[in-house]
Protein backbone atom coordinates (compact mmCIF):
# COMPACT_ATOMS: atom_id res chain seq x y z
CA MET A 1 -17.20 -48.12 -65.82
CA GLY A 2 -17.64 -51.10 -63.49
CA HIS A 3 -21.16 -49.84 -63.04
CA PHE A 4 -24.25 -49.31 -65.11
CA GLU A 5 -23.87 -52.40 -66.99
CA GLY A 6 -25.60 -52.28 -70.40
CA PHE A 7 -26.73 -48.52 -69.79
CA ASP A 8 -26.46 -45.91 -72.52
CA VAL A 9 -24.31 -43.44 -70.55
CA ALA A 10 -23.60 -41.44 -73.84
CA GLY A 11 -27.28 -40.90 -74.31
CA PHE A 12 -27.95 -40.08 -70.83
CA TRP A 13 -27.05 -36.41 -70.83
CA ASP A 14 -28.83 -33.44 -72.59
CA ASP A 15 -25.96 -31.10 -73.24
CA SER A 16 -27.87 -27.82 -73.52
CA ALA A 17 -26.19 -24.53 -73.06
CA TYR A 18 -27.74 -24.13 -69.67
CA ALA A 19 -26.41 -27.45 -68.63
CA LEU A 20 -22.95 -26.77 -69.77
CA LYS A 21 -22.84 -23.42 -68.02
CA GLU A 22 -24.52 -24.43 -64.73
CA TYR A 23 -23.75 -28.17 -64.20
CA VAL A 24 -21.05 -29.70 -66.26
CA GLU A 25 -17.48 -29.54 -65.05
CA GLU A 26 -14.90 -29.44 -67.92
CA ALA A 27 -12.87 -32.47 -66.72
CA PRO A 28 -13.47 -35.71 -64.90
CA PRO A 29 -12.79 -35.53 -61.11
CA SER A 30 -9.19 -36.40 -60.01
CA ARG A 31 -8.64 -38.54 -56.88
CA GLU A 32 -7.38 -35.41 -55.05
CA LEU A 33 -10.40 -33.36 -56.03
CA ILE A 34 -12.61 -36.20 -54.88
CA ALA A 35 -10.91 -36.44 -51.46
CA SER A 36 -11.05 -32.83 -50.85
CA LEU A 37 -14.66 -32.39 -51.73
CA GLU A 38 -15.60 -35.47 -49.62
CA GLU A 39 -13.91 -33.76 -46.68
CA GLU A 40 -15.69 -30.49 -47.55
CA LEU A 41 -18.98 -32.02 -47.68
CA GLY A 42 -18.68 -33.38 -44.21
CA GLY A 43 -16.57 -36.48 -44.63
CA TYR A 44 -19.15 -38.49 -46.70
CA HIS A 45 -17.65 -41.10 -49.10
CA LEU A 46 -19.20 -40.54 -52.54
CA PRO A 47 -20.63 -43.82 -53.90
CA ASP A 48 -18.27 -45.65 -56.53
CA SER A 49 -21.29 -45.53 -58.93
CA TYR A 50 -21.49 -41.64 -58.59
CA ILE A 51 -17.82 -41.31 -59.22
CA ALA A 52 -18.04 -43.77 -62.36
CA LEU A 53 -20.81 -41.67 -63.74
CA MET A 54 -18.93 -38.44 -63.33
CA ASN A 55 -15.93 -39.96 -64.86
CA ALA A 56 -17.92 -40.27 -68.04
CA GLN A 57 -19.40 -36.80 -67.71
CA ASN A 58 -18.89 -34.62 -64.68
CA GLY A 59 -22.42 -33.33 -63.94
CA GLY A 60 -25.32 -32.29 -66.09
CA VAL A 61 -28.98 -32.43 -67.05
CA PRO A 62 -30.30 -35.87 -67.92
CA THR A 63 -32.52 -36.52 -70.97
CA ARG A 64 -34.82 -38.48 -68.60
CA VAL A 65 -35.61 -36.43 -65.62
CA CYS A 66 -38.49 -38.35 -63.89
CA PHE A 67 -38.40 -41.13 -61.33
CA PRO A 68 -41.39 -43.24 -60.45
CA MET A 69 -42.36 -43.11 -56.74
CA ALA A 70 -44.15 -45.89 -54.72
CA GLU A 71 -45.52 -43.21 -52.38
CA PRO A 72 -46.69 -39.68 -53.00
CA THR A 73 -44.64 -36.60 -52.13
CA ASP A 74 -45.54 -32.99 -52.39
CA TRP A 75 -44.17 -32.96 -55.93
CA ALA A 76 -46.65 -35.49 -57.32
CA GLU A 77 -48.72 -38.63 -56.39
CA SER A 78 -46.43 -41.05 -58.38
CA TYR A 79 -43.17 -39.53 -59.46
CA LEU A 80 -40.62 -36.76 -58.97
CA GLU A 81 -38.69 -34.77 -61.30
CA ILE A 82 -35.11 -33.47 -61.12
CA SER A 83 -33.60 -30.47 -62.88
CA GLY A 84 -29.90 -31.92 -62.91
CA ILE A 85 -27.25 -33.95 -61.23
CA ARG A 86 -24.29 -32.20 -59.56
CA GLY A 87 -20.87 -32.80 -60.81
CA ILE A 88 -17.78 -33.43 -58.55
CA GLY A 89 -16.17 -30.10 -58.59
CA ARG A 90 -16.24 -26.46 -57.68
CA THR A 91 -16.26 -24.51 -60.97
CA ARG A 92 -19.94 -24.74 -61.79
CA SER A 93 -22.70 -23.02 -59.55
CA GLN A 94 -24.56 -26.39 -59.37
CA SER A 95 -21.56 -28.63 -58.73
CA LEU A 96 -21.23 -30.50 -55.33
CA GLY A 97 -18.78 -27.90 -54.15
CA GLY A 98 -20.21 -24.98 -56.25
CA GLU A 99 -22.20 -21.80 -55.23
CA PHE A 100 -25.40 -23.93 -54.83
CA GLY A 101 -23.75 -27.06 -54.02
CA SER A 102 -24.51 -29.48 -51.11
CA ARG A 103 -23.49 -27.49 -48.23
CA PHE A 104 -25.33 -24.36 -49.35
CA TRP A 105 -28.68 -26.12 -48.79
CA ILE A 106 -27.68 -27.38 -45.38
CA GLU A 107 -26.22 -24.10 -44.11
CA MET A 108 -28.33 -21.55 -45.86
CA TRP A 109 -31.70 -23.37 -46.08
CA GLN A 110 -31.39 -25.50 -43.01
CA TYR A 111 -31.72 -28.90 -44.80
CA PRO A 112 -31.02 -31.79 -42.46
CA ASP A 113 -27.41 -32.86 -42.58
CA ILE A 114 -28.12 -36.45 -43.52
CA GLY A 115 -25.49 -36.55 -46.36
CA VAL A 116 -25.01 -35.10 -49.74
CA TYR A 117 -27.63 -33.22 -51.68
CA PHE A 118 -26.86 -34.09 -55.36
CA ALA A 119 -29.96 -33.27 -57.32
CA ASP A 120 -32.30 -30.31 -57.35
CA THR A 121 -35.95 -30.14 -58.72
CA PRO A 122 -37.90 -27.54 -60.62
CA SER A 123 -39.28 -26.21 -57.38
CA ALA A 124 -36.22 -23.87 -57.01
CA GLY A 125 -35.12 -25.35 -53.65
CA HIS A 126 -38.29 -26.39 -51.96
CA ASP A 127 -37.50 -29.98 -52.41
CA MET A 128 -34.21 -31.65 -52.91
CA LEU A 129 -32.69 -35.32 -53.47
CA ALA A 130 -29.97 -36.51 -51.23
CA LEU A 131 -27.58 -39.43 -50.72
CA ASP A 132 -28.69 -40.46 -47.30
CA TYR A 133 -25.92 -41.91 -44.93
CA ARG A 134 -27.93 -42.17 -41.84
CA THR A 135 -28.09 -45.96 -41.80
CA CYS A 136 -24.79 -46.88 -43.62
CA GLY A 137 -22.45 -44.34 -42.07
CA LYS A 138 -20.17 -41.87 -43.78
CA HIS A 139 -18.21 -44.60 -45.66
CA GLY A 140 -21.13 -46.91 -46.44
CA GLU A 141 -23.49 -47.21 -49.52
CA PRO A 142 -26.11 -44.44 -49.10
CA THR A 143 -29.69 -44.75 -50.22
CA VAL A 144 -31.47 -41.92 -52.33
CA VAL A 145 -34.14 -39.86 -50.55
CA HIS A 146 -36.44 -37.02 -51.30
CA VAL A 147 -36.39 -34.13 -48.84
CA ASP A 148 -39.42 -31.82 -48.69
CA GLN A 149 -38.61 -28.28 -47.26
CA GLU A 150 -42.28 -27.37 -47.63
CA HIS A 151 -43.28 -30.10 -45.13
CA ASP A 152 -40.93 -29.67 -42.35
CA PHE A 153 -38.17 -31.42 -44.28
CA ALA A 154 -40.01 -34.69 -44.56
CA ILE A 155 -37.86 -37.51 -45.87
CA THR A 156 -39.17 -40.05 -48.34
CA SER A 157 -37.25 -43.15 -49.68
CA VAL A 158 -36.62 -43.03 -53.42
CA ALA A 159 -34.11 -45.80 -54.53
CA GLU A 160 -31.72 -48.19 -52.71
CA ASN A 161 -28.70 -46.59 -54.19
CA PHE A 162 -27.40 -43.95 -56.75
CA GLU A 163 -26.98 -46.48 -59.60
CA ALA A 164 -30.62 -47.65 -59.14
CA PHE A 165 -31.82 -44.25 -59.06
CA VAL A 166 -30.10 -43.22 -62.36
CA MET A 167 -31.17 -46.30 -64.25
CA GLY A 168 -34.74 -45.84 -63.02
CA LEU A 169 -35.13 -42.33 -64.41
CA VAL A 170 -37.80 -42.14 -67.21
CA ASP A 171 -38.71 -39.52 -69.82
CA GLU A 172 -41.06 -36.94 -68.61
CA SER A 173 -43.61 -37.72 -71.35
CA VAL A 174 -44.50 -40.63 -69.41
CA TYR A 175 -46.19 -38.34 -66.86
CA ASP A 176 -47.50 -35.62 -69.21
CA THR A 177 -50.67 -34.52 -67.52
CA SER A 178 -50.86 -31.10 -69.22
CA GLU A 179 -54.03 -31.59 -71.06
CA GLN A 180 -55.87 -32.89 -68.09
CA ASP A 181 -54.36 -30.13 -65.89
CA ARG A 182 -55.68 -27.54 -68.56
CA LEU A 183 -59.10 -29.15 -68.28
CA ASP A 184 -59.15 -29.28 -64.59
CA ALA A 185 -58.07 -25.50 -64.36
CA LEU A 186 -60.92 -24.62 -66.79
CA ALA A 187 -63.38 -26.38 -64.58
CA THR A 188 -62.04 -24.38 -61.69
CA VAL A 189 -62.45 -21.00 -63.24
CA ARG A 190 -65.77 -21.78 -65.02
CA GLU A 191 -67.68 -23.59 -62.17
CA GLY A 192 -65.77 -23.16 -59.02
CA SER A 193 -67.72 -21.47 -56.13
CA PHE A 194 -66.49 -17.95 -55.05
CA SER A 195 -65.11 -17.00 -51.69
CA PRO A 196 -67.32 -15.27 -49.28
CA ILE A 197 -65.15 -12.15 -49.81
CA LEU A 198 -65.64 -12.23 -53.62
CA LEU A 199 -69.44 -12.86 -53.21
CA ARG A 200 -69.75 -9.68 -50.89
CA ALA A 201 -67.78 -7.69 -53.49
CA PHE A 202 -69.84 -8.65 -56.35
CA GLY A 203 -72.83 -7.21 -54.51
CA GLU A 204 -70.98 -4.11 -53.61
CA VAL A 205 -70.02 -3.21 -57.22
CA GLU A 206 -73.25 -4.34 -58.78
CA ASP A 207 -74.29 -0.87 -59.70
CA VAL A 208 -71.07 -0.43 -61.64
CA LEU A 209 -70.69 -3.90 -62.87
CA PRO A 210 -73.67 -6.10 -62.52
CA ASP A 211 -71.82 -9.04 -64.15
CA ALA A 212 -68.78 -8.86 -62.04
CA ASP A 213 -68.69 -12.54 -61.35
CA ARG A 214 -68.78 -13.36 -65.05
CA ARG A 215 -66.01 -10.97 -65.77
CA LEU A 216 -63.75 -12.69 -63.14
CA ARG A 217 -64.51 -16.12 -64.70
CA ALA A 218 -63.75 -14.79 -68.16
CA LEU A 219 -60.38 -13.42 -66.97
CA GLY A 220 -59.64 -16.62 -65.16
CA GLU A 221 -60.37 -18.59 -68.30
CA ALA A 222 -58.09 -16.30 -70.23
CA VAL A 223 -55.24 -17.07 -67.70
CA VAL A 224 -55.84 -20.75 -68.09
CA GLN A 225 -55.88 -20.58 -71.93
CA ASP A 226 -52.45 -18.59 -71.88
CA LYS A 227 -50.70 -20.89 -69.45
CA GLY A 228 -52.56 -24.24 -69.39
CA PHE A 229 -53.06 -23.88 -65.51
CA PHE A 230 -54.55 -21.27 -63.11
CA ALA A 231 -51.83 -19.31 -61.54
CA LEU A 232 -50.82 -15.60 -61.27
CA HIS A 233 -47.46 -14.30 -62.07
CA ALA A 234 -46.13 -11.17 -63.50
CA ASP A 235 -47.73 -11.40 -67.05
CA ALA A 236 -50.29 -8.93 -68.40
CA ARG A 237 -53.26 -11.14 -67.58
CA SER A 238 -52.03 -11.72 -64.09
CA MET A 239 -51.60 -7.96 -63.56
CA LEU A 240 -55.08 -7.29 -64.73
CA MET A 241 -56.36 -10.02 -62.37
CA TYR A 242 -54.35 -8.34 -59.47
CA ASP A 243 -56.00 -5.00 -60.31
CA TYR A 244 -59.47 -6.35 -60.54
CA LEU A 245 -59.28 -8.24 -57.29
CA PHE A 246 -57.87 -5.18 -55.49
CA TRP A 247 -60.73 -3.05 -56.85
CA LEU A 248 -63.28 -5.80 -55.82
CA PHE A 249 -61.48 -6.01 -52.20
CA THR A 250 -61.59 -2.17 -51.83
CA SER A 251 -65.36 -1.96 -52.59
CA PHE A 252 -66.02 -2.82 -48.90
CA ASN A 253 -62.67 -2.76 -47.15
CA ARG A 254 -60.08 -0.23 -46.27
CA VAL A 255 -56.54 -1.01 -47.15
CA GLY A 256 -53.82 0.70 -45.15
CA SER A 257 -50.78 -1.12 -46.31
CA PHE A 258 -49.72 -3.88 -48.77
CA GLU A 259 -49.04 -6.16 -45.71
CA GLN A 260 -52.59 -5.76 -44.36
CA TYR A 261 -54.12 -6.39 -47.77
CA LEU A 262 -51.99 -9.58 -48.23
CA ARG A 263 -52.79 -11.19 -44.82
CA THR A 264 -54.56 -10.28 -41.66
CA PRO A 265 -52.28 -9.33 -38.88
CA PRO A 266 -51.07 -12.46 -36.86
CA GLN A 267 -52.69 -11.19 -33.76
CA HIS A 268 -56.11 -11.79 -35.25
CA GLU A 269 -57.75 -15.11 -35.76
CA ARG A 270 -58.22 -15.78 -39.52
CA SER A 271 -61.83 -15.27 -40.50
CA TYR A 272 -63.78 -14.17 -43.61
CA ALA A 273 -65.04 -11.37 -41.32
CA LEU A 274 -61.44 -9.95 -41.54
CA PRO A 275 -60.85 -10.32 -45.24
CA ASP A 276 -57.51 -10.37 -46.97
CA TYR A 277 -56.09 -11.25 -50.41
CA GLU A 278 -55.15 -14.86 -49.31
CA LEU A 279 -58.60 -15.58 -48.10
CA MET A 280 -60.16 -14.13 -51.23
CA ILE A 281 -58.70 -16.41 -53.85
CA ILE A 282 -55.97 -18.71 -52.38
CA PHE A 283 -56.62 -20.27 -49.00
CA ILE A 284 -59.80 -21.82 -47.91
CA LEU A 285 -60.96 -21.93 -44.12
CA GLY A 286 -62.46 -25.33 -43.44
CA SER A 287 -65.85 -24.22 -42.53
CA GLU A 288 -66.55 -22.52 -45.70
CA PRO A 289 -64.91 -24.19 -48.66
CA TYR A 290 -64.92 -22.73 -52.10
CA GLY A 291 -63.69 -23.83 -55.57
CA PHE A 292 -62.41 -20.66 -57.45
CA THR A 293 -58.90 -20.68 -56.01
CA THR A 294 -55.28 -20.75 -57.32
CA GLY A 295 -54.39 -23.10 -54.56
CA GLY A 296 -50.98 -21.16 -53.90
CA TYR A 297 -49.21 -18.08 -55.00
CA GLY A 298 -45.82 -16.40 -55.16
CA PRO A 299 -45.87 -13.35 -52.81
CA GLY A 300 -43.05 -11.66 -54.70
CA PHE A 301 -45.20 -11.32 -57.85
CA LEU A 302 -47.92 -9.70 -55.90
CA GLU A 303 -45.46 -7.50 -54.16
CA GLN A 304 -44.01 -6.60 -57.57
CA TRP A 305 -47.51 -5.73 -58.86
CA TRP A 306 -48.10 -3.30 -55.70
CA GLU A 307 -44.74 -1.68 -56.07
CA SER A 308 -45.18 -1.03 -59.79
CA ARG A 309 -48.76 0.23 -59.34
CA ILE A 310 -47.72 2.53 -56.53
CA ALA A 311 -44.80 3.82 -58.52
CA SER A 312 -47.03 4.56 -61.43
CA SER A 313 -49.81 6.05 -59.25
CA HIS A 314 -52.20 3.48 -60.51
CA ILE A 315 -52.74 2.88 -56.79
CA VAL A 316 -53.07 6.06 -54.76
CA GLU A 317 -53.41 6.72 -51.08
CA THR A 318 -56.62 8.51 -50.09
CA ALA A 319 -58.46 9.19 -46.94
CA ASP A 320 -60.16 5.76 -47.32
CA GLY A 321 -56.86 4.08 -47.67
CA TYR A 322 -55.12 2.73 -50.89
CA ARG A 323 -57.35 2.63 -53.92
CA LEU A 324 -57.16 2.39 -57.78
CA ALA A 325 -57.14 5.69 -59.38
CA ASP A 326 -60.37 6.58 -61.29
CA ALA A 327 -58.77 6.49 -64.73
CA VAL A 328 -57.17 3.18 -63.96
CA ILE A 329 -60.60 1.73 -63.03
CA THR A 330 -62.04 2.87 -66.20
CA ALA A 331 -59.36 1.40 -68.34
CA MET A 332 -59.51 -1.84 -66.29
CA LEU A 333 -63.16 -2.21 -66.91
CA ASP A 334 -62.68 -1.66 -70.62
CA LYS A 335 -60.03 -4.52 -70.62
CA LEU A 336 -62.37 -6.84 -68.75
CA ALA A 337 -64.98 -6.21 -71.26
CA THR A 338 -62.62 -6.97 -74.06
CA VAL A 339 -61.59 -10.25 -72.37
CA ALA A 340 -65.20 -11.19 -71.72
CA GLY A 341 -66.14 -10.38 -75.44
CA GLN A 342 -63.37 -12.69 -76.53
CA GLY A 343 -65.06 -15.46 -74.66
CA GLY A 344 -62.12 -15.84 -72.09
C-alpha cells in the first residue's frame, strides 16, 4: 500500500453486520470521489495513509479499538476508545460524507472546524477524533486529536499522524477494568454517605419504613450486580429506584412539575434547602460532599420514567402536588422488601 509496512491490514477490521451496514462502503474510493469529498469537507486533503487504508477496506470497525494516551481525557486516564473509522464515501451513515459524517458534527453539534472528524467513540457524539490541519494547512499532513464536547470542545493531542494512530491501536482487553469498576460501585452503594436530602427523607418515612436507608442500599447493590456499575437507565431495577427516590423526595417536598423535580429553577441558587433530584443522588455541592451517587445521569431515561408513570396513573396529581398513588406505594414497598431479602 505504500504505508503500514508490516501491518496486518486484513486482520485489522471486524466485519460485523453492524459495521458492514453503518461504516463499510462497498467499493474503494475513486480519485473522483476523493476529490469531490475533499471539497465537500472544506478543502482538506486527506492523508495518503488514510486513502491507502480505505483502498484496502473502505471504512469499518477495527478489531482493536483502544489507543494509549499520554495525558488523561474525559474518556479515561490512560486511553481512549473508538467505535469505528469513517470510509471515504456517502452511502453509509458513518462515512465521511454520510448522514453522520464529518460536516454533521461541525454544523449540527458545533464542533470546531479544525479538519476532518474521522472516528467516533462510544459516547454517542460527546467526544470525537479528528484529523487536525491547524498547523499544517489544508494540504499538509494532519495530526490526530481528541475533541471533547463535554468540556467546551477541549482538544488533546493523540498521534503525530493517521498512520501512527492506526498502528498504535490496541485491544480493549488491555484496559479491561470491569471487575475493579464493579467493586468500586459496590463500595459506593454499600458504604457511601447519603445526601442531606435523602437523610431528611429517611427520617420523614421512618414510621412507614424504619430501614429506608438499608432498602436503598440493597436496591443500589442489585443495580450494580445486574450491570457491573451504578447507573440508572430504563430497566426494571432503575424504574423501581426512580419510584423509590420520588417517594422519598415527596415525603417532605411538593412537586409541581417534572422540571421542578429534576432541577431547582435557575433563578434560585443551588442549595440542599431547595432540594431536587440532581442534588439528591447525582451532583454534590462542595460544602457537603456525600458518596452515594451515580455521578451522572441521562435525563431522557428519567423523563421516560415520568411520562410512563403519569400515563399509567402510577403518579397522580393531588392538592399536595404530584405523588405516587397509594396502591403503587404498597407494591413498591413489597418489591423493595423482596430485593432486600435477596441480599441485593
